[in-house]
Short mmCIF file of C-alpha atoms in Angstrom, two decimals:
data_model
loop_
_atom_site.label_atom_id
_atom_site.label_comp_id
_atom_site.label_asym_id
_atom_site.label_seq_id
_atom_site.Cartn_x
_atom_site.Cartn_y
_atom_site.Cartn_z
CA MET A 288 126.66 74.18 12.39
CA GLU A 289 129.03 75.61 15.01
CA GLU A 290 127.31 79.01 14.68
CA ALA A 291 123.89 77.45 15.15
CA SER A 292 125.08 75.52 18.24
CA SER A 293 126.59 78.66 19.67
CA PHE A 294 123.38 80.60 19.13
CA LEU A 295 121.29 77.93 20.81
CA HIS A 296 123.71 77.80 23.72
CA VAL A 297 123.56 81.55 24.26
CA THR A 298 119.80 81.93 23.98
CA SER A 299 118.72 78.69 25.67
CA PRO A 300 117.98 80.32 29.08
CA LEU A 301 115.65 82.79 27.38
CA VAL A 302 114.00 80.08 25.29
CA LEU A 303 113.60 77.90 28.38
CA SER A 304 112.00 80.72 30.36
CA VAL A 305 109.58 81.57 27.56
CA THR A 306 108.74 77.90 26.98
CA THR A 307 108.12 77.36 30.68
CA LEU A 308 105.85 80.39 30.82
CA ILE A 309 103.87 79.28 27.73
CA ILE A 310 103.38 75.76 29.11
CA ALA A 311 102.26 77.12 32.49
CA VAL A 312 99.85 79.54 30.84
CA LEU A 313 98.31 76.86 28.59
CA CYS A 314 97.92 74.34 31.42
CA ASN A 315 96.28 76.86 33.71
CA LEU A 316 94.10 78.20 30.89
CA ILE A 317 92.82 74.71 30.03
CA ARG A 318 92.10 74.02 33.70
CA HIS A 319 90.28 77.34 34.01
CA LEU A 320 88.20 76.88 30.85
CA LYS A 321 86.87 73.52 32.03
CA ASN A 322 84.89 75.34 34.73
CA ALA A 323 84.39 78.72 33.05
CA SER A 324 80.89 79.71 31.97
CA LYS A 325 82.13 82.57 29.83
CA TRP A 326 85.35 84.16 28.71
CA PRO A 327 86.91 86.39 31.39
CA VAL A 328 87.53 90.09 30.95
CA ILE A 329 91.28 90.76 30.89
CA VAL A 330 92.54 94.28 31.43
CA ASN A 331 96.31 94.00 32.04
CA LYS A 332 99.22 91.62 32.56
CA GLU A 333 98.64 91.39 36.30
CA SER A 334 95.04 90.29 35.67
CA VAL A 335 96.22 87.62 33.23
CA LEU A 336 98.71 86.25 35.71
CA ARG A 337 96.21 86.14 38.58
CA LEU A 338 93.64 84.45 36.35
CA LEU A 339 96.09 81.77 35.25
CA GLY A 340 97.45 81.10 38.72
CA ILE A 341 100.91 82.58 38.09
CA ARG A 342 101.54 84.98 40.97
CA LEU A 343 104.52 87.30 40.88
CA GLY A 344 105.19 88.29 44.48
CA ASP A 345 101.53 87.66 45.43
CA ILE A 346 101.58 85.13 48.29
CA PRO A 347 98.89 84.01 50.78
CA THR A 348 98.40 86.78 53.34
CA THR A 349 96.82 86.99 56.79
CA VAL A 350 96.01 90.49 58.07
CA ILE A 351 96.15 91.23 61.83
CA MET A 352 94.27 94.30 63.11
CA ASP A 353 93.90 93.39 66.80
CA SER A 354 96.57 94.89 69.08
CA ALA A 355 96.54 92.04 71.61
CA VAL A 356 97.03 89.43 68.89
CA ALA A 357 99.74 91.55 67.26
CA VAL A 358 101.74 91.92 70.48
CA ASP A 359 101.32 88.25 71.37
CA ALA A 360 102.86 87.36 68.02
CA LEU A 361 105.56 90.03 67.73
CA VAL A 362 106.71 90.19 71.35
CA ARG A 363 105.83 86.97 73.15
CA ARG A 364 106.54 84.73 70.17
CA ALA A 365 109.25 86.80 68.56
CA ASP A 366 111.22 83.71 67.52
CA ALA A 367 108.48 82.80 65.02
CA PHE A 368 107.72 86.36 63.91
CA SER A 369 111.14 87.82 63.12
CA GLY A 370 111.41 86.86 59.46
CA ARG A 371 110.85 89.49 56.79
CA PRO A 372 109.54 88.64 53.30
CA ALA A 373 112.40 87.66 51.02
CA GLY A 374 113.43 89.86 48.13
CA GLY A 375 111.41 92.90 49.13
CA GLY A 376 114.11 95.53 48.71
CA ALA A 377 115.74 96.85 45.57
CA THR A 378 119.22 95.85 46.77
CA THR A 379 118.08 92.28 47.35
CA ILE A 380 116.16 92.10 44.08
CA ILE A 381 118.88 93.46 41.83
CA SER A 382 121.54 91.22 43.43
CA ASN A 383 119.26 88.15 43.23
CA GLY A 384 119.36 87.79 47.03
CA ARG A 385 123.14 88.04 47.46
CA LEU A 386 123.12 91.49 49.09
CA GLN A 387 120.98 92.59 52.01
CA ILE A 388 120.06 95.70 53.97
CA ILE A 389 118.65 95.90 57.49
CA THR A 390 115.04 95.94 56.27
CA THR A 391 115.32 92.74 54.24
CA VAL A 392 118.10 90.66 55.78
CA PRO A 393 116.83 87.42 57.40
CA TYR A 394 116.88 87.33 61.18
CA GLY A 395 120.24 85.99 62.36
CA PRO A 396 123.87 87.01 62.92
CA HIS A 397 124.03 89.20 59.81
CA TRP A 398 120.92 91.11 60.86
CA VAL A 399 122.28 91.48 64.41
CA ALA A 400 125.53 92.99 63.10
CA LEU A 401 123.80 95.54 60.85
CA ARG A 402 121.15 96.47 63.39
CA ARG A 403 123.57 96.77 66.32
CA ASN A 404 125.86 99.00 64.28
CA LEU A 405 123.04 101.42 63.49
CA SER A 406 121.55 101.46 66.99
CA SER A 407 124.85 101.78 68.85
CA GLU A 408 126.32 104.51 66.64
CA ALA A 409 124.22 106.71 64.33
CA PHE A 410 121.05 106.38 66.44
CA HIS A 411 122.78 106.27 69.83
CA PRO A 412 121.63 109.14 72.13
CA VAL A 413 125.21 110.39 72.66
CA ARG A 414 127.43 109.01 69.89
CA GLY A 415 124.84 109.76 67.22
CA LEU A 416 122.02 112.11 68.16
CA ALA A 417 123.94 114.51 70.41
CA ARG A 418 126.83 114.70 67.95
CA ALA A 419 124.40 115.66 65.18
CA ALA A 420 123.20 118.80 67.00
CA PRO A 421 125.14 121.21 64.71
CA HIS A 422 123.65 119.50 61.65
CA ARG A 423 120.15 119.90 63.11
CA ALA A 424 120.69 123.58 63.82
CA ARG A 425 121.88 124.25 60.27
CA ALA A 426 118.97 122.28 58.78
CA LEU A 427 116.48 124.19 60.91
CA ALA A 428 117.95 127.58 59.96
CA ALA A 429 117.80 126.64 56.28
CA LEU A 430 114.21 125.41 56.63
CA VAL A 431 112.99 128.55 58.40
CA ALA A 432 114.71 130.75 55.82
CA ASP A 433 113.23 128.74 52.94
CA ILE A 434 109.66 128.90 54.31
CA ALA A 435 109.96 132.63 55.04
CA ALA A 436 111.27 133.35 51.55
CA ARG A 437 108.52 131.32 49.85
CA SER A 438 105.87 132.95 52.03
CA ALA A 439 107.10 136.43 51.13
CA SER A 440 107.40 135.68 47.42
CA THR A 441 103.77 134.56 47.13
CA SER A 442 102.27 137.35 49.24
CA ALA A 443 101.78 140.95 48.11
CA GLY A 444 102.11 142.08 51.71
CA GLY A 445 105.54 140.53 52.18
CA GLY A 446 104.38 137.60 54.32
CA GLY A 447 101.58 135.10 54.70
CA GLY A 448 101.85 133.51 51.28
CA ALA A 449 101.25 129.94 50.11
CA VAL A 450 104.05 127.50 50.94
CA PRO A 451 104.56 123.94 49.55
CA VAL A 452 105.24 122.41 52.96
CA ARG A 453 106.43 118.96 51.89
CA GLU A 454 108.93 120.37 49.42
CA CYS A 455 110.48 122.60 52.09
CA LEU A 456 110.58 119.84 54.71
CA TYR A 457 112.13 117.31 52.36
CA ALA A 458 114.97 119.61 51.31
CA ALA A 459 115.95 120.41 54.91
CA LEU A 460 115.58 116.88 56.29
CA PHE A 461 117.47 115.24 53.45
CA ALA A 462 120.36 117.71 53.83
CA LEU A 463 120.46 116.91 57.56
CA ASN A 464 120.59 113.16 56.95
CA ALA A 465 123.15 113.49 54.17
CA ALA A 466 125.40 115.32 56.64
CA THR A 467 124.99 112.67 59.35
CA CYS A 468 125.52 109.94 56.76
CA PHE A 469 128.68 111.30 55.10
CA SER A 470 129.85 113.98 57.59
CA ASP A 471 130.96 117.55 56.91
CA GLY A 472 133.39 118.41 54.20
CA VAL A 473 132.31 115.64 51.87
CA VAL A 474 128.88 116.60 50.56
CA ASP A 475 128.42 119.92 48.79
CA GLY A 476 125.08 121.55 48.01
CA GLU A 477 124.98 120.48 44.38
CA ARG A 478 125.68 116.85 45.26
CA VAL A 479 123.03 116.90 48.00
CA GLU A 480 120.47 118.20 45.52
CA ALA A 481 121.33 115.44 43.04
CA MET A 482 121.09 112.77 45.74
CA ARG A 483 117.77 114.17 46.95
CA ALA A 484 116.26 114.08 43.46
CA ALA A 485 117.52 110.55 42.86
CA GLN A 486 116.24 109.30 46.23
CA GLN A 487 112.81 110.87 45.74
CA GLU A 488 112.46 109.22 42.35
CA PHE A 489 113.69 105.91 43.74
CA LEU A 490 111.13 105.88 46.58
CA ARG A 491 108.35 106.95 44.20
CA ILE A 492 108.77 103.93 41.96
CA LEU A 493 110.02 101.44 44.59
CA PRO A 494 106.60 99.80 45.18
CA SER A 495 106.42 98.86 41.49
CA PHE A 496 109.56 96.72 41.86
CA ARG A 497 107.82 94.22 44.15
CA VAL A 498 106.77 92.28 41.08
CA PHE A 499 110.39 91.01 40.92
CA ALA A 500 110.39 89.63 44.47
CA THR A 501 109.51 86.13 43.25
CA PHE A 502 109.64 84.48 39.80
CA GLN A 503 112.21 87.09 38.88
CA LYS A 504 113.22 85.57 35.53
CA VAL A 505 109.64 85.54 34.26
CA ALA A 506 108.93 89.00 35.67
CA LYS A 507 112.01 90.43 33.93
CA LEU A 508 110.64 89.17 30.61
CA LEU A 509 107.18 90.61 31.16
CA TYR A 510 108.28 93.90 32.72
CA ARG A 511 111.46 94.68 30.83
CA ASP A 512 111.00 98.47 31.01
CA ARG A 513 110.41 98.32 34.75
CA TRP A 514 113.51 96.20 35.25
CA ASN A 515 115.61 98.63 33.22
CA GLN A 516 114.25 101.44 35.38
CA LEU A 517 115.38 99.62 38.51
CA VAL A 518 118.84 99.05 37.08
CA HIS A 519 119.10 102.70 36.09
CA CYS A 520 118.11 103.87 39.59
CA ARG A 521 120.69 101.58 41.14
CA ARG A 522 123.48 102.77 38.85
CA ARG A 523 122.58 106.37 39.62
CA GLN A 524 122.89 105.66 43.35
CA GLU A 525 126.28 104.08 42.80
CA GLU A 526 127.46 107.11 40.82
CA LEU A 527 126.41 109.43 43.63
CA TYR A 528 127.30 107.43 46.76
CA LEU A 529 130.47 105.49 45.94
CA PRO A 530 132.70 108.57 45.41
CA LEU A 531 131.54 109.94 48.78
CA ILE A 532 132.14 106.61 50.48
CA GLY A 533 135.61 106.54 48.91
CA ALA A 534 136.31 110.05 50.19
CA ARG A 535 135.37 109.03 53.72
CA GLN A 536 137.59 105.96 53.41
CA GLU A 537 140.56 108.13 52.49
CA ARG A 538 139.97 110.37 55.49
CA ARG A 539 139.70 107.29 57.72
CA GLY A 540 143.28 106.56 56.79
CA ASN A 541 144.38 109.64 58.74
CA THR A 542 142.07 109.32 61.73
CA LYS A 543 139.80 106.70 63.28
CA THR A 544 137.35 109.25 64.65
CA THR A 545 133.80 108.18 63.83
CA THR A 546 131.62 111.13 62.81
CA SER A 547 129.17 109.63 60.28
CA TYR A 548 127.11 106.57 59.45
CA VAL A 549 129.44 105.73 56.57
CA ASP A 550 132.38 105.68 59.02
CA THR A 551 130.63 102.95 61.01
CA LEU A 552 129.94 100.95 57.85
CA LEU A 553 133.60 101.15 56.84
CA ASP A 554 134.58 99.69 60.22
CA LEU A 555 131.83 97.08 60.33
CA GLU A 556 132.44 93.35 59.82
CA VAL A 557 129.62 90.90 59.13
CA PRO A 558 129.51 87.07 59.01
CA ASP A 559 130.91 85.83 55.72
CA GLY A 560 128.69 82.74 55.66
CA GLY A 561 131.53 80.39 54.75
CA ASN A 562 134.37 78.49 56.37
CA PRO A 563 135.39 78.89 59.08
CA PRO A 564 131.83 79.28 60.44
CA ASN A 565 132.80 82.28 62.59
CA GLY A 566 134.58 84.13 59.80
CA ARG A 567 133.99 87.84 59.30
CA ARG A 568 134.31 90.16 56.31
CA LYS A 569 133.99 93.82 55.40
CA LEU A 570 130.97 95.15 53.52
CA ASN A 571 131.29 95.35 49.74
CA ASP A 572 130.33 98.31 47.56
CA GLY A 573 126.87 96.97 46.74
CA GLU A 574 126.00 96.52 50.39
CA MET A 575 127.34 99.97 51.26
CA VAL A 576 125.22 101.64 48.56
CA GLY A 577 122.12 99.76 49.69
CA LEU A 578 122.61 100.63 53.37
CA VAL A 579 123.25 104.30 52.58
CA SER A 580 120.10 104.44 50.44
CA GLU A 581 118.12 102.77 53.22
CA TYR A 582 119.43 105.26 55.80
CA LEU A 583 118.73 108.34 53.69
CA GLY A 584 115.31 107.10 52.63
CA ALA A 585 114.03 105.90 56.01
CA ALA A 586 115.50 108.68 58.18
CA THR A 587 114.09 111.34 55.87
CA GLY A 588 110.79 109.76 54.88
CA THR A 589 109.62 108.84 58.38
CA VAL A 590 110.16 112.30 59.90
CA LEU A 591 108.85 114.05 56.79
CA ALA A 592 105.60 112.08 56.77
CA VAL A 593 104.82 112.65 60.46
CA LEU A 594 105.74 116.35 60.35
CA GLU A 595 103.53 117.01 57.34
CA TRP A 596 100.56 115.17 58.88
CA THR A 597 101.05 117.03 62.17
CA LEU A 598 101.22 120.45 60.54
CA ALA A 599 98.14 119.62 58.46
CA ASN A 600 96.17 118.80 61.60
CA LEU A 601 97.40 121.96 63.30
CA VAL A 602 96.22 124.01 60.32
CA LEU A 603 92.79 122.44 60.80
CA ARG A 604 92.90 122.92 64.57
CA PRO A 605 94.06 126.48 65.36
CA ASP A 606 93.13 125.97 69.03
CA VAL A 607 95.63 123.10 69.30
CA GLN A 608 98.22 125.14 67.42
CA SER A 609 97.83 128.10 69.81
CA ARG A 610 98.06 125.92 72.92
CA LEU A 611 101.15 124.19 71.59
CA ARG A 612 102.81 127.51 70.74
CA ARG A 613 102.16 128.90 74.23
CA GLU A 614 103.68 125.81 75.84
CA VAL A 615 106.82 125.83 73.69
CA GLU A 616 107.42 129.54 74.25
CA ALA A 617 106.93 129.12 77.99
CA ALA A 618 109.40 126.25 78.00
CA ALA A 619 111.92 128.33 76.06
CA ALA A 620 111.54 131.05 78.69
CA GLY A 621 112.19 128.53 81.44
CA ALA A 622 108.71 128.79 82.95
CA GLY A 623 107.42 125.29 82.38
CA GLY A 624 109.22 122.98 84.76
CA GLU A 625 109.92 119.31 84.15
CA ALA A 626 106.65 118.70 82.25
CA SER A 627 107.05 121.86 80.17
CA CYS A 628 106.65 120.11 76.82
CA ALA A 629 103.99 117.57 77.78
CA TYR A 630 101.55 118.93 75.21
CA LEU A 631 104.20 118.83 72.48
CA ARG A 632 104.66 115.12 73.15
CA ALA A 633 100.87 114.66 73.22
CA VAL A 634 100.52 116.30 69.80
CA VAL A 635 103.25 114.07 68.35
CA MET A 636 101.74 110.93 69.92
CA GLU A 637 98.31 111.76 68.54
CA SER A 638 99.78 112.32 65.08
CA LEU A 639 101.60 108.96 65.27
CA ARG A 640 98.40 107.25 66.40
CA ARG A 641 96.36 108.57 63.49
CA HIS A 642 99.12 108.58 60.87
CA PRO A 643 101.83 105.96 61.48
CA PRO A 644 104.73 106.45 59.01
CA VAL A 645 104.01 103.08 57.41
CA PRO A 646 100.50 101.58 57.38
CA SER A 647 101.58 98.02 58.11
CA MET A 648 104.51 95.67 58.54
CA GLN A 649 105.02 92.16 57.25
CA ARG A 650 106.41 88.93 58.63
CA HIS A 651 107.07 85.78 56.61
CA MET A 652 106.27 82.47 58.30
CA SER A 653 109.02 79.85 58.10
CA ARG A 654 106.83 77.29 59.87
CA ASP A 655 103.17 76.63 60.62
CA VAL A 656 101.85 78.92 63.38
CA VAL A 657 98.59 79.91 65.03
CA VAL A 658 97.87 83.64 65.08
CA GLY A 659 95.15 84.37 67.61
CA SER A 660 92.88 81.42 66.89
CA THR A 661 93.70 81.25 63.18
CA PRO A 662 96.10 78.59 61.79
CA VAL A 663 98.62 80.15 59.43
CA ALA A 664 100.57 77.87 57.11
CA ARG A 665 104.29 77.98 56.45
CA GLY A 666 105.10 80.43 53.65
CA THR A 667 102.23 82.78 54.50
CA LEU A 668 102.77 86.52 54.79
CA VAL A 669 101.35 87.94 58.02
CA ASN A 670 100.48 91.61 57.68
CA PHE A 671 100.14 93.64 60.90
CA SER A 672 97.98 96.72 60.27
CA LEU A 673 99.60 99.47 62.36
CA GLU A 674 97.05 102.00 61.13
CA GLU A 675 94.05 99.94 62.22
CA VAL A 676 95.53 99.26 65.68
CA GLY A 677 95.87 102.99 66.31
CA ARG A 678 92.31 103.68 65.14
CA ASP A 679 90.55 100.84 66.95
CA GLY A 680 87.16 102.12 68.11
CA LYS A 681 87.12 99.56 70.92
CA ILE A 682 90.22 101.22 72.41
CA TRP A 683 89.93 104.90 71.47
CA THR A 684 86.97 107.26 71.70
CA PHE A 685 86.41 109.16 68.45
CA PRO A 686 89.44 107.46 66.87
CA GLU A 687 89.24 109.50 63.64
CA GLU A 688 89.44 112.80 65.49
CA PHE A 689 92.72 114.63 66.21
CA ILE A 690 92.60 115.03 70.01
CA PRO A 691 96.07 115.45 71.61
CA GLU A 692 94.42 115.90 75.04
CA ARG A 693 93.83 112.15 75.14
CA PHE A 694 97.56 111.75 75.90
CA MET A 695 97.56 114.29 78.72
CA PRO A 696 97.06 113.33 82.41
CA GLY A 697 93.62 111.85 82.88
CA GLY A 698 93.23 111.03 79.19
CA GLU A 699 92.71 107.55 77.79
CA GLY A 700 96.20 107.60 76.27
CA GLU A 701 98.03 108.63 79.43
CA GLY A 702 101.10 106.46 79.96
CA VAL A 703 100.98 104.84 76.50
CA ARG A 704 104.48 103.76 75.47
CA LEU A 705 105.99 103.35 72.01
CA THR A 706 108.36 100.59 73.15
CA ILE A 707 106.43 97.42 73.89
CA GLY A 708 107.54 94.59 76.16
CA THR A 709 105.74 91.49 77.40
CA LYS A 710 104.46 93.30 80.51
CA GLU A 711 102.83 96.01 78.41
CA ALA A 712 101.06 93.55 76.12
CA THR A 713 97.63 94.12 77.68
CA LYS A 714 98.01 97.92 77.49
CA VAL A 715 99.03 98.24 73.85
CA MET A 716 96.94 100.89 72.12
CA MET A 717 99.22 101.87 69.23
CA MET A 718 102.46 100.68 67.62
CA PRO A 719 103.45 103.20 64.92
CA PHE A 720 107.04 101.91 64.82
CA GLY A 721 106.17 98.24 65.09
CA ALA A 722 107.04 95.91 67.95
CA GLY A 723 109.24 92.96 68.79
CA ARG A 724 112.78 92.29 67.65
CA ARG A 725 112.39 94.18 64.41
CA ILE A 726 110.84 97.33 65.82
CA CYS A 727 112.08 100.37 63.90
CA PRO A 728 115.63 101.10 65.13
CA GLY A 729 115.21 104.78 64.29
CA MET A 730 112.26 105.42 66.61
CA GLY A 731 114.25 107.62 69.03
CA TYR A 732 115.90 109.42 66.12
CA ALA A 733 112.50 110.14 64.57
CA ILE A 734 110.84 111.35 67.78
CA LEU A 735 113.72 113.72 68.55
CA HIS A 736 113.60 115.33 65.11
CA ILE A 737 109.81 115.49 64.89
CA GLU A 738 109.60 117.32 68.23
CA TYR A 739 112.61 119.53 67.47
CA PHE A 740 111.40 120.76 64.09
CA LEU A 741 107.74 120.99 65.13
CA ALA A 742 108.50 123.09 68.22
CA ASN A 743 110.59 125.54 66.22
CA LEU A 744 108.26 125.75 63.23
CA ILE A 745 105.23 126.44 65.41
CA THR A 746 106.96 129.35 67.15
CA ALA A 747 108.55 130.77 64.00
CA PHE A 748 105.31 130.82 61.97
CA GLU A 749 101.55 130.80 62.15
CA TRP A 750 99.99 128.11 59.98
CA HIS A 751 96.67 128.73 58.23
CA PRO A 752 94.66 127.06 55.45
CA LEU A 753 94.62 128.59 51.99
CA GLU A 754 91.40 130.35 51.13
CA GLU A 755 91.13 128.62 47.77
CA GLU A 756 92.25 125.14 48.85
CA GLU A 757 91.03 122.97 51.72
CA VAL A 758 93.38 120.71 53.66
CA ASN A 759 92.66 117.17 52.47
CA LEU A 760 93.68 114.36 54.85
CA LYS A 761 93.34 111.59 52.26
CA ALA A 762 96.28 109.20 52.59
CA ASP A 763 98.63 107.83 49.95
CA HIS A 764 99.85 104.40 51.04
CA GLY A 765 103.15 104.20 49.18
CA PHE A 766 106.46 103.20 50.73
CA PHE A 767 105.54 105.70 53.48
CA THR A 768 102.04 106.86 54.31
CA THR A 769 101.97 110.44 53.09
CA MET A 770 99.26 112.97 52.27
CA PHE A 771 97.76 112.19 48.87
CA HIS A 772 97.44 115.94 48.33
CA PRO A 773 100.69 117.50 49.62
CA LEU A 774 100.08 120.19 52.21
CA GLN A 775 99.86 123.75 50.96
CA ALA A 776 99.48 126.29 53.76
CA ARG A 777 99.39 130.03 54.26
CA VAL A 778 102.38 130.63 56.50
CA VAL A 779 102.82 133.89 58.41
CA PRO A 780 106.23 134.65 59.98
CA ARG A 781 106.10 135.63 63.67
CA VAL A 782 108.31 137.81 65.82
CA ARG A 783 109.68 135.16 68.14
CA GLN A 784 109.35 135.91 71.82
CA SER A 785 112.54 134.09 72.84
#
């Protein structure tokens, strides 16, 4: 009798979850069959759940594609549009909401502490970006060498061979961000390679984890393999990151010099959420791992996506490529003046307009609001389509065409800004990094690296399409918007003029 009681006590949460699910399914099925004219066609578990009214992470959504409405909401009424959907990140999901990263933490003092730390240190123009110059130079040298070697190995003439562009870019950019995250002397090449492989796999399967954002107990029963995959990915990150964080902590005992993102996290204190109300605490291991993963993933993925899209368009537009190369070489020779790299910025802006790093951003409504002229109820997810704003035919002429000249003096995009305030609300024509309080904190970091790597790659090589393979601009809307068919190009090394 004691054994039976013990068994029931141990398994009762599982029994309760299954029983609750069965009751919900039967009630919804009966209600559905009363009005059904025929049996529905069921193809998978998601279809069953939608049919029966059990939605795992699927909440009412309003999509905004108008730039004026988007800016009115995100900038002018930022107090109502600063909340992110709960439970969207792996760190939040696996900790059942106890741990947060910048992307998922609710707007408030905790968010302010995390965001301010990133913006005032790692992404600061002097304390972060200028200090990372040696890392950038090493990453660029490795990237150029890698592309040249791959080009030579696939060409009988010793140059001009096929190069897997994304693969080369990812290796160089991830190594750069690993160095700025953990600093020199901590990360060796083998460890960087392991972290890169783990992070790539994590981002590849991350969208599939959204099913656990709500009704997590039921979802864990239905998607046991997927849950185990999430747990495995998290444990792998801990194995890779925690020893490096510990090594930085030991070095911090000898000096307080801040040289990496992890250094700032070790110093950071966040609200503890208890008594006294103004109490502060240090970050725990779970939070540190989540924030490091967020930094490595976002800093690498954003720049990678935009660089690949830009190079793909330059392969398709050799006239734009030649003009850009002439400008950069003239600037390097000191012949351009203050506006020497105006066309470089125009090319980057046009790429961001057509291919924002993420297609949309979400806000979760904590109260009833009116978006434009549409009432939106509390609990609704408002989805701002960044891609549609940048391709609005009412704003841009030939919006699907890659025309950097539109951002040059006299063009329709002249003076367009990426930072958006209330005064610019009527002029907003694109918002690839979002807008309002939760605009991407790494925008300056991304622009610097996109321009830096693009300028050097365009002068180091000529970029051509492969004879047997066309450049396909079909998009893959995953965690980042990337090319569905990764760019393969015929790359010819050049004798650099300066």
